[in-house]
Amino acid sequence: MVMEKGAYLLEGLKELQRRYPIVGDVDGLGMALRIEICEPHDSFTPAKAIVDRMVDEALKGDLEVDGRRYGLVLDIGGYYKNVVTLAPSLHISKSEMDLSLQLLDRVPIPCQQGVRRRSIRSCLAAVMGAWNPATCFGVTRSEAEPSDHGDRGN
């Protein structure tokens, strides 16, 4: 059953690959799947900036499917941090797989069109009220801020 569910999801991801030039390689085994996000001009060059925009757009919570609004948390990996990894529950239903594919279908559109980029901090602030790393993570503000050199640990 797991292999059939994985094949169903993989086919849905391949459909996204056919429709969006930013989707490079999609593959997986069983329910462990991955979507590589690339530059639209060649569908090969890793595109971390596009992935960052996708994460920001998905977190906003305004992805609409059948009149309902959803948010989406994307798990990012890969050497260049341009791979969306999917590892859903083995008990996922077909309707949940369809919903996940519909949500993923709505994320790349604004990211390809150069919508103003929002930071993770602004998304968190919108969800939690005011951004306060000390209360959220138990760290001081200086520990939560990136260094002067622009290094964010990515």
Backbone as ProteinMPNN parsed JSONL, in Angstrom:
{"seq_chain_A": "MVMEKGAYLLEGLKELQRRYPIVGDVDGLGMALRIEICEPHDSFTPAKAIVDRMVDEALKGDLEVDGRRYGLVLDIGGYYKNVVTLAPSLHISKSEMDLSLQLLDRVPIPCQQGVRRRSIRSCLAAVMGAWNPATCFGVTRSEAEPSDHGDRGN", "coords_chain_A": {"N_chain_A": [[0.821, -1.2, 0.0], [1.989, 1.229, 0.724], [3.84, 1.712, -1.323], [2.109, 2.134, -3.481], [0.763, 4.447, -2.679], [2.939, 6.188, -2.575], [3.682, 6.186, -5.276], [1.425, 7.402, -6.366], [1.545, 9.991, -5.218], [4.033, 10.76, -6.274], [3.455, 10.826, -9.005], [1.697, 12.998, -9.035], [3.512, 15.0, -8.293], [5.184, 14.944, -10.507], [3.452, 15.958, -12.384], [3.303, 18.601, -11.484], [5.931, 19.25, -12.052], [5.893, 19.212, -14.846], [4.331, 21.459, -15.312], [5.596, 23.678, -14.132], [8.477, 25.536, -14.649], [10.359, 25.926, -12.647], [10.502, 23.653, -11.165], [12.698, 21.2, -10.896], [14.148, 18.232, -10.721], [12.122, 15.517, -9.69], [11.677, 12.935, -7.43], [11.765, 9.787, -5.69], [11.222, 7.21, -3.197], [8.829, 4.989, -2.268], [7.137, 6.566, 0.317], [8.952, 8.558, 0.747], [9.824, 11.384, -0.631], [11.028, 13.868, -2.999], [11.428, 17.248, -4.158], [13.114, 19.094, -6.392], [14.073, 22.432, -6.588], [14.702, 24.75, -9.065], [16.416, 27.199, -11.127], [14.324, 28.977, -13.369], [15.134, 29.348, -16.022], [16.69, 27.209, -16.863], [15.927, 24.922, -15.514], [17.691, 23.471, -13.962], [19.851, 24.666, -12.522], [20.492, 25.153, -9.108], [18.134, 26.859, -7.0], [18.055, 28.566, -4.451], [17.072, 31.03, -3.56], [14.518, 31.181, -4.702], [13.337, 29.04, -3.383], [13.4, 30.046, -0.783], [11.535, 32.13, -1.07], [9.301, 30.565, -1.658], [8.953, 29.176, 0.759], [8.351, 31.332, 2.433], [5.943, 32.262, 1.239], [4.327, 29.993, 1.549], [4.102, 29.833, 4.321], [2.533, 31.993, 4.961], [-0.154, 31.421, 5.14], [-2.287, 31.794, 3.386], [-3.049, 30.175, 1.282], [-5.398, 29.063, -0.876], [-7.827, 26.569, -1.097], [-10.607, 25.072, -2.364], [-12.247, 27.076, -1.199], [-11.282, 27.303, 1.386], [-8.706, 28.449, 3.575], [-5.254, 27.771, 3.848], [-2.109, 27.119, 5.432], [1.306, 26.186, 4.849], [3.947, 24.162, 5.782], [7.122, 23.822, 4.683], [9.627, 21.399, 4.302], [12.956, 21.819, 3.96], [15.856, 20.802, 2.253], [18.876, 19.274, 1.042], [22.046, 19.819, -0.577], [22.387, 22.426, -1.615], [20.295, 23.66, -0.404], [17.854, 23.643, -1.779], [15.879, 21.823, -2.08], [12.74, 20.45, -1.638], [11.572, 18.349, 0.737], [9.511, 15.532, 1.191], [7.815, 13.572, 3.468], [5.349, 12.078, 4.269], [2.873, 10.776, 6.591], [2.51, 7.252, 6.785], [-0.054, 6.473, 6.803], [-1.551, 8.273, 5.378], [-4.356, 9.625, 3.697], [-6.037, 9.336, 0.471], [-7.462, 11.679, -0.11], [-6.117, 13.499, 1.516], [-3.605, 13.432, 0.311], [-4.285, 14.501, -2.177], [-5.06, 17.089, -1.373], [-2.599, 18.029, -0.397], [-1.107, 18.101, -2.771], [-2.589, 20.003, -4.19], [-2.115, 22.24, -2.58], [0.679, 22.476, -2.813], [0.697, 23.1, -5.495], [-0.148, 25.721, -5.521], [1.864, 27.244, -4.42], [4.299, 27.775, -6.061], [3.54, 29.705, -8.0], [3.262, 32.583, -7.195], [5.906, 32.859, -6.431], [7.424, 32.566, -8.707], [6.709, 34.839, -10.004], [7.963, 36.943, -8.831], [7.004, 38.122, -6.444], [6.976, 40.415, -3.703], [9.394, 39.647, -1.358], [8.967, 38.089, 1.766], [10.241, 37.941, 5.048], [11.109, 35.174, 7.196], [10.918, 35.969, 9.805], [9.006, 38.051, 9.649], [6.787, 36.565, 8.916], [6.498, 34.9, 11.159], [6.034, 36.881, 13.038], [3.568, 37.794, 12.211], [2.02, 35.588, 12.783], [2.475, 35.067, 15.529], [2.159, 37.464, 16.827], [4.03, 40.024, 18.171], [7.475, 39.801, 17.341], [9.56, 38.065, 19.387], [12.348, 36.765, 20.298], [13.419, 35.954, 22.744], [11.28, 35.083, 24.338], [10.175, 33.209, 22.68], [12.174, 31.32, 22.001], [13.939, 31.239, 24.076], [16.338, 32.665, 23.922], [18.743, 35.344, 23.777], [18.312, 38.588, 22.252], [20.583, 39.323, 20.759], [21.646, 36.824, 20.159], [19.73, 35.837, 18.477], [19.757, 37.45, 16.252], [21.187, 37.83, 12.95], [24.704, 37.652, 12.161], [27.037, 40.422, 11.705], [28.141, 39.955, 9.276], [26.265, 38.975, 7.613], [25.769, 36.289, 7.784], [23.59, 33.696, 8.209], [23.678, 31.196, 9.094], [23.019, 29.359, 7.17]], "CA_chain_A": [[0.0, 0.0, 0.0], [2.873, 2.389, 0.796], [4.408, 1.958, -2.65], [1.059, 2.687, -4.334], [0.562, 5.839, -2.254], [4.11, 6.938, -3.022], [3.584, 6.338, -6.734], [0.369, 8.387, -6.614], [2.104, 11.315, -4.912], [5.105, 11.056, -7.231], [2.821, 11.214, -10.271], [1.23, 14.374, -8.84], [4.687, 15.883, -8.314], [5.646, 15.013, -11.898], [2.543, 16.894, -13.058], [3.803, 19.941, -11.117], [7.182, 19.428, -12.798], [5.535, 19.541, -16.231], [3.702, 22.776, -15.388], [6.41, 24.769, -13.589], [9.896, 25.402, -15.004], [11.237, 25.962, -11.473], [10.587, 22.312, -10.595], [13.707, 20.423, -11.614], [13.973, 16.801, -10.578], [11.253, 14.98, -8.642], [11.866, 11.499, -7.323], [11.579, 9.253, -4.355], [10.958, 5.791, -3.047], [7.752, 4.88, -1.295], [6.611, 7.861, 0.752], [10.059, 9.511, 0.895], [9.85, 12.045, -1.937], [11.741, 15.144, -3.028], [11.182, 18.152, -5.277], [14.247, 20.009, -6.538], [13.667, 23.723, -7.131], [15.804, 25.253, -9.879], [16.183, 28.435, -11.872], [13.379, 28.674, -14.456], [15.715, 29.432, -17.363], [17.272, 25.941, -17.294], [15.391, 23.831, -14.686], [18.828, 22.68, -13.491], [20.647, 25.412, -11.553], [19.802, 25.273, -7.815], [17.541, 28.18, -6.789], [17.734, 28.739, -3.039], [16.265, 32.246, -3.388], [13.13, 30.835, -5.013], [12.874, 28.198, -2.278], [13.138, 30.946, 0.346], [10.251, 32.786, -1.334], [8.258, 29.553, -1.535], [8.734, 28.949, 2.188], [7.66, 32.513, 2.948], [4.575, 32.264, 0.723], [3.591, 28.883, 2.144], [3.869, 30.111, 5.74], [1.587, 33.095, 5.158], [-1.476, 30.899, 5.496], [-3.349, 32.262, 2.497], [-3.213, 29.282, 0.139], [-6.817, 28.736, -0.86], [-8.285, 25.358, -1.782], [-12.042, 24.842, -2.121], [-12.799, 28.109, -0.332], [-10.628, 27.311, 2.71], [-7.324, 28.946, 3.555], [-4.297, 26.893, 4.499], [-0.68, 27.407, 5.423], [2.061, 24.988, 4.516], [5.322, 24.161, 6.273], [7.944, 23.057, 3.753], [10.889, 20.896, 4.825], [13.957, 22.107, 2.933], [17.116, 20.091, 2.424], [19.774, 19.254, -0.106], [23.319, 20.519, -0.418], [22.195, 23.846, -1.921], [19.059, 24.079, 0.274], [16.86, 23.911, -2.817], [15.077, 20.611, -2.239], [11.611, 20.275, -0.733], [11.445, 16.923, 1.03], [8.189, 15.111, 1.652], [7.779, 12.274, 4.143], [4.066, 12.062, 4.978], [2.491, 9.586, 7.346], [2.179, 6.09, 5.954], [-1.505, 6.319, 6.865], [-2.174, 9.403, 4.696], [-5.461, 9.229, 2.81], [-5.983, 9.886, -0.889], [-7.931, 13.069, -0.074], [-5.031, 14.308, 2.086], [-2.576, 13.553, -0.727], [-4.805, 15.456, -3.165], [-4.969, 18.42, -0.774], [-1.187, 18.444, -0.359], [-0.703, 18.445, -4.137], [-3.227, 21.279, -4.523], [-1.399, 23.302, -1.861], [1.974, 22.645, -3.47], [0.434, 23.728, -6.791], [-0.39, 27.152, -5.353], [3.043, 27.929, -3.894], [5.287, 28.304, -7.016], [3.059, 30.768, -8.879], [3.743, 33.909, -6.809], [7.359, 32.878, -6.304], [7.972, 32.765, -10.044], [6.34, 36.157, -10.489], [8.735, 37.965, -8.141], [6.271, 38.8, -5.383], [7.847, 40.934, -2.663], [9.797, 38.598, -0.444], [8.761, 38.3, 3.194], [11.168, 37.161, 5.846], [10.533, 34.238, 8.157], [10.601, 36.759, 10.995], [7.73, 38.748, 9.472], [5.734, 35.549, 8.953], [6.319, 34.522, 12.56], [5.435, 38.014, 13.737], [2.159, 37.824, 11.858], [1.351, 34.469, 13.438], [2.608, 35.085, 16.986], [2.1, 38.814, 17.383], [5.335, 40.673, 18.034], [8.624, 38.905, 17.345], [10.335, 38.137, 20.623], [13.097, 35.516, 20.355], [13.671, 35.536, 24.131], [10.149, 34.313, 24.839], [9.881, 32.097, 21.781], [13.217, 30.304, 21.953], [14.802, 31.311, 25.24], [17.65, 33.217, 23.582], [18.776, 36.795, 23.801], [18.149, 39.201, 20.938], [21.84, 39.28, 20.005], [21.82, 35.468, 19.651], [18.732, 35.59, 17.432], [20.06, 38.278, 15.094], [22.313, 37.368, 12.147], [25.939, 38.384, 12.408], [27.275, 41.586, 10.845], [28.618, 39.509, 7.983], [25.152, 38.444, 6.825], [25.7, 34.843, 7.924], [22.41, 33.245, 8.941], [23.862, 29.79, 9.397], [22.462, 28.497, 6.111]], "C_chain_A": [[0.864, 1.263, 0.0], [3.439, 2.725, -0.582], [3.37, 2.575, -3.59], [0.795, 4.151, -3.978], [1.72, 6.709, -2.713], [4.084, 7.19, -4.517], [2.532, 7.381, -7.099], [0.879, 9.803, -6.358], [3.169, 11.708, -5.919], [4.521, 11.467, -8.584], [2.279, 12.644, -10.186], [2.373, 15.374, -8.872], [5.232, 16.014, -9.736], [4.741, 15.925, -12.725], [2.948, 18.327, -12.736], [5.078, 20.246, -11.891], [6.899, 19.814, -14.249], [5.007, 20.969, -16.357], [4.616, 23.93, -14.98], [7.887, 24.575, -13.929], [10.833, 25.449, -13.795], [11.368, 24.592, -10.817], [11.542, 21.504, -11.468], [13.385, 18.947, -11.517], [12.964, 16.489, -9.476], [11.487, 13.478, -8.622], [11.615, 11.055, -5.9], [11.35, 7.765, -4.393], [9.922, 5.636, -1.953], [7.222, 6.269, -0.974], [7.709, 8.884, 1.035], [10.299, 10.14, -0.469], [10.593, 13.363, -1.846], [11.401, 15.909, -4.298], [12.363, 19.115, -5.322], [13.759, 21.287, -7.205], [14.875, 24.365, -7.802], [15.425, 26.579, -10.532], [15.303, 28.117, -13.08], [14.008, 28.679, -15.847], [16.318, 28.104, -17.831], [16.746, 24.72, -16.537], [16.488, 22.909, -14.162], [19.612, 23.367, -12.373], [19.882, 25.565, -10.239], [19.339, 26.71, -7.556], [17.097, 28.34, -5.334], [16.858, 29.968, -2.811], [14.795, 31.975, -3.69], [12.55, 29.972, -3.904], [12.546, 29.064, -1.066], [11.809, 31.668, 0.164], [9.093, 31.803, -1.205], [7.924, 29.29, -0.074], [7.947, 30.11, 2.783], [6.197, 32.54, 2.51], [3.737, 31.173, 1.386], [3.23, 29.155, 3.598], [2.823, 31.196, 5.975], [0.191, 32.614, 5.532], [-2.594, 31.399, 4.61], [-3.441, 31.442, 1.199], [-4.647, 28.773, 0.165], [-7.107, 27.505, -1.706], [-9.73, 25.14, -1.379], [-12.632, 25.815, -1.105], [-12.22, 28.159, 1.067], [-9.196, 27.765, 2.553], [-6.435, 28.034, 4.397], [-2.914, 27.541, 4.5], [0.038, 26.097, 5.177], [3.477, 25.151, 5.052], [6.125, 23.259, 5.348], [9.25, 22.658, 4.434], [11.925, 21.022, 3.713], [15.249, 21.376, 3.256], [17.947, 20.189, 1.164], [21.008, 20.097, 0.142], [23.177, 22.025, -0.62], [20.939, 24.419, -1.266], [17.989, 24.473, -0.738], [15.945, 22.714, -3.06], [13.978, 20.585, -1.182], [11.477, 18.768, -0.522], [10.075, 16.633, 1.613], [8.316, 13.724, 2.273], [6.485, 12.196, 4.947], [3.866, 10.763, 5.76], [2.171, 8.449, 6.381], [0.678, 5.853, 5.904], [-2.244, 7.47, 6.168], [-3.26, 8.887, 3.745], [-5.286, 9.856, 1.432], [-6.437, 11.343, -0.888], [-6.866, 13.985, 0.535], [-3.894, 14.472, 1.089], [-3.014, 14.563, -1.786], [-4.71, 16.885, -2.642], [-3.522, 18.903, -0.764], [-0.694, 18.831, -1.752], [-1.331, 19.77, -4.577], [-2.514, 22.439, -3.83], [-0.041, 23.556, -2.489], [1.816, 23.336, -4.823], [0.263, 25.24, -6.666], [0.833, 27.923, -4.89], [3.955, 28.5, -4.981], [4.841, 29.523, -7.806], [3.544, 32.149, -8.434], [5.264, 33.982, -6.719], [8.032, 33.074, -7.653], [7.731, 34.185, -10.531], [7.028, 37.277, -9.725], [7.951, 38.761, -7.124], [7.261, 39.26, -4.321], [8.132, 39.846, -1.637], [9.546, 39.003, 0.995], [9.758, 37.443, 3.946], [10.409, 36.204, 6.743], [10.11, 35.003, 9.402], [9.258, 37.465, 10.825], [6.566, 37.764, 9.451], [5.448, 35.129, 10.386], [5.641, 35.645, 13.332], [3.937, 38.083, 13.442], [1.384, 36.731, 12.588], [1.339, 34.629, 14.952], [2.42, 36.458, 17.604], [3.451, 39.473, 17.155], [6.443, 39.628, 18.12], [9.417, 39.115, 18.616], [11.097, 36.829, 20.788], [13.336, 35.037, 21.777], [12.519, 34.698, 24.663], [9.86, 33.11, 23.952], [10.897, 30.97, 21.914], [14.16, 30.336, 23.149], [16.205, 31.803, 24.929], [17.58, 34.73, 23.658], [18.656, 37.332, 22.391], [19.431, 39.113, 20.126], [22.092, 37.883, 19.454], [20.877, 35.187, 18.49], [19.027, 36.364, 16.159], [21.197, 37.67, 14.28], [23.549, 38.223, 12.445], [26.068, 39.559, 11.45], [27.684, 41.182, 9.445], [27.522, 38.91, 7.121], [24.998, 36.95, 6.929], [24.497, 34.485, 8.783], [22.501, 31.762, 9.25], [23.293, 28.852, 8.354], [23.566, 27.955, 5.262]], "O_chain_A": [[0.519, 2.252, -0.646], [3.506, 3.894, -0.96], [3.704, 3.438, -4.401], [0.625, 4.992, -4.861], [1.517, 7.829, -3.183], [4.425, 8.281, -4.975], [2.724, 8.156, -8.035], [0.673, 10.703, -7.172], [3.21, 12.852, -6.37], [5.05, 12.369, -9.234], [2.385, 13.41, -11.144], [2.229, 16.47, -9.413], [5.693, 17.088, -10.123], [5.203, 16.587, -13.654], [2.938, 19.183, -13.621], [5.282, 21.376, -12.336], [7.598, 20.655, -14.814], [5.208, 21.619, -17.383], [4.423, 25.054, -15.443], [8.486, 23.57, -13.546], [11.992, 25.049, -13.908], [12.26, 24.39, -9.993], [11.239, 21.171, -12.613], [12.453, 18.465, -12.16], [12.965, 17.146, -8.435], [11.494, 12.826, -9.666], [11.294, 11.858, -5.024], [11.291, 7.143, -5.453], [10.122, 6.105, -0.833], [6.899, 7.048, -1.87], [7.415, 9.976, 1.521], [10.894, 9.524, -1.353], [10.771, 13.914, -0.759], [11.129, 15.331, -5.35], [12.581, 19.872, -4.375], [13.115, 21.244, -8.253], [15.934, 24.508, -7.192], [14.274, 27.011, -10.489], [15.509, 27.101, -13.745], [13.461, 28.067, -16.765], [16.452, 27.874, -19.032], [17.089, 23.591, -16.887], [16.257, 21.72, -13.943], [19.993, 22.727, -11.393], [18.75, 26.048, -10.239], [20.06, 27.663, -7.856], [15.908, 28.259, -5.027], [15.982, 29.941, -1.947], [13.919, 32.492, -2.997], [11.393, 30.151, -3.522], [11.536, 28.845, -0.397], [11.04, 31.809, 1.114], [8.027, 32.159, -0.703], [6.753, 29.193, 0.293], [6.998, 29.906, 3.54], [5.311, 32.81, 3.321], [2.58, 31.399, 1.741], [2.162, 28.749, 4.057], [2.283, 31.306, 7.076], [-0.561, 33.341, 6.179], [-3.747, 31.429, 5.039], [-3.857, 31.952, 0.159], [-5.061, 28.124, 1.126], [-6.696, 27.408, -2.862], [-10.043, 25.035, -0.194], [-13.425, 25.421, -0.249], [-12.638, 28.995, 1.868], [-8.551, 27.504, 1.537], [-6.803, 27.593, 5.486], [-2.607, 28.397, 3.671], [-0.555, 25.023, 5.285], [4.128, 26.165, 4.802], [5.842, 22.066, 5.241], [9.901, 23.487, 5.07], [11.789, 20.409, 2.654], [15.68, 21.342, 4.408], [17.746, 21.073, 0.331], [20.997, 20.992, 0.987], [23.775, 22.812, 0.115], [20.563, 25.556, -1.551], [17.31, 25.488, -0.586], [15.315, 22.604, -4.112], [14.249, 20.686, 0.014], [11.292, 18.01, -1.474], [9.551, 17.396, 2.425], [8.867, 12.811, 1.657], [6.519, 12.242, 6.177], [4.606, 9.794, 5.593], [1.629, 8.67, 5.298], [0.194, 5.11, 5.05], [-3.451, 7.62, 6.355], [-3.1, 7.86, 3.086], [-4.495, 10.781, 1.249], [-5.855, 12.164, -1.597], [-6.729, 15.132, 0.11], [-3.279, 15.536, 1.025], [-2.214, 15.383, -2.238], [-4.324, 17.793, -3.379], [-3.251, 20.06, -1.086], [0.06, 19.794, -1.892], [-0.686, 20.568, -5.258], [-2.33, 23.5, -4.425], [0.355, 24.706, -2.681], [2.702, 24.075, -5.25], [0.511, 25.964, -7.63], [0.84, 29.152, -4.962], [4.371, 29.65, -4.841], [5.683, 30.306, -8.245], [4.188, 32.839, -9.224], [5.846, 35.05, -6.91], [9.098, 33.685, -7.731], [8.469, 34.683, -11.381], [6.716, 38.448, -9.942], [8.198, 39.954, -6.95], [8.26, 38.59, -4.062], [7.216, 39.209, -1.118], [9.869, 40.119, 1.402], [10.08, 36.335, 3.515], [9.224, 36.392, 7.018], [9.064, 34.718, 9.986], [8.451, 37.482, 11.755], [5.474, 38.09, 9.916], [4.289, 35.015, 10.784], [4.78, 35.396, 14.176], [3.138, 38.396, 14.325], [0.229, 36.927, 12.965], [0.326, 34.362, 15.597], [2.517, 36.589, 18.824], [3.955, 39.468, 16.032], [6.344, 38.677, 18.895], [9.89, 40.219, 18.888], [10.563, 35.876, 21.355], [13.446, 33.832, 22.006], [12.744, 33.71, 25.363], [9.352, 32.096, 24.431], [10.525, 29.797, 21.936], [15.09, 29.533, 23.22], [17.163, 31.407, 25.593], [16.501, 35.321, 23.609], [18.879, 36.596, 21.43], [19.379, 38.856, 18.924], [22.691, 37.75, 18.387], [21.195, 34.383, 17.613], [18.582, 35.963, 15.083], [22.092, 37.051, 14.855], [23.446, 39.356, 12.915], [25.3, 39.678, 10.495], [27.585, 41.985, 8.517], [27.789, 38.397, 6.034], [24.166, 36.377, 6.226], [24.392, 34.91, 9.934], [21.508, 31.141, 9.627], [23.103, 27.667, 8.626], [23.309, 27.209, 4.317]]}, "name": "protein", "num_of_chains": 1, "seq": "MVMEKGAYLLEGLKELQRRYPIVGDVDGLGMALRIEICEPHDSFTPAKAIVDRMVDEALKGDLEVDGRRYGLVLDIGGYYKNVVTLAPSLHISKSEMDLSLQLLDRVPIPCQQGVRRRSIRSCLAAVMGAWNPATCFGVTRSEAEPSDHGDRGN"}
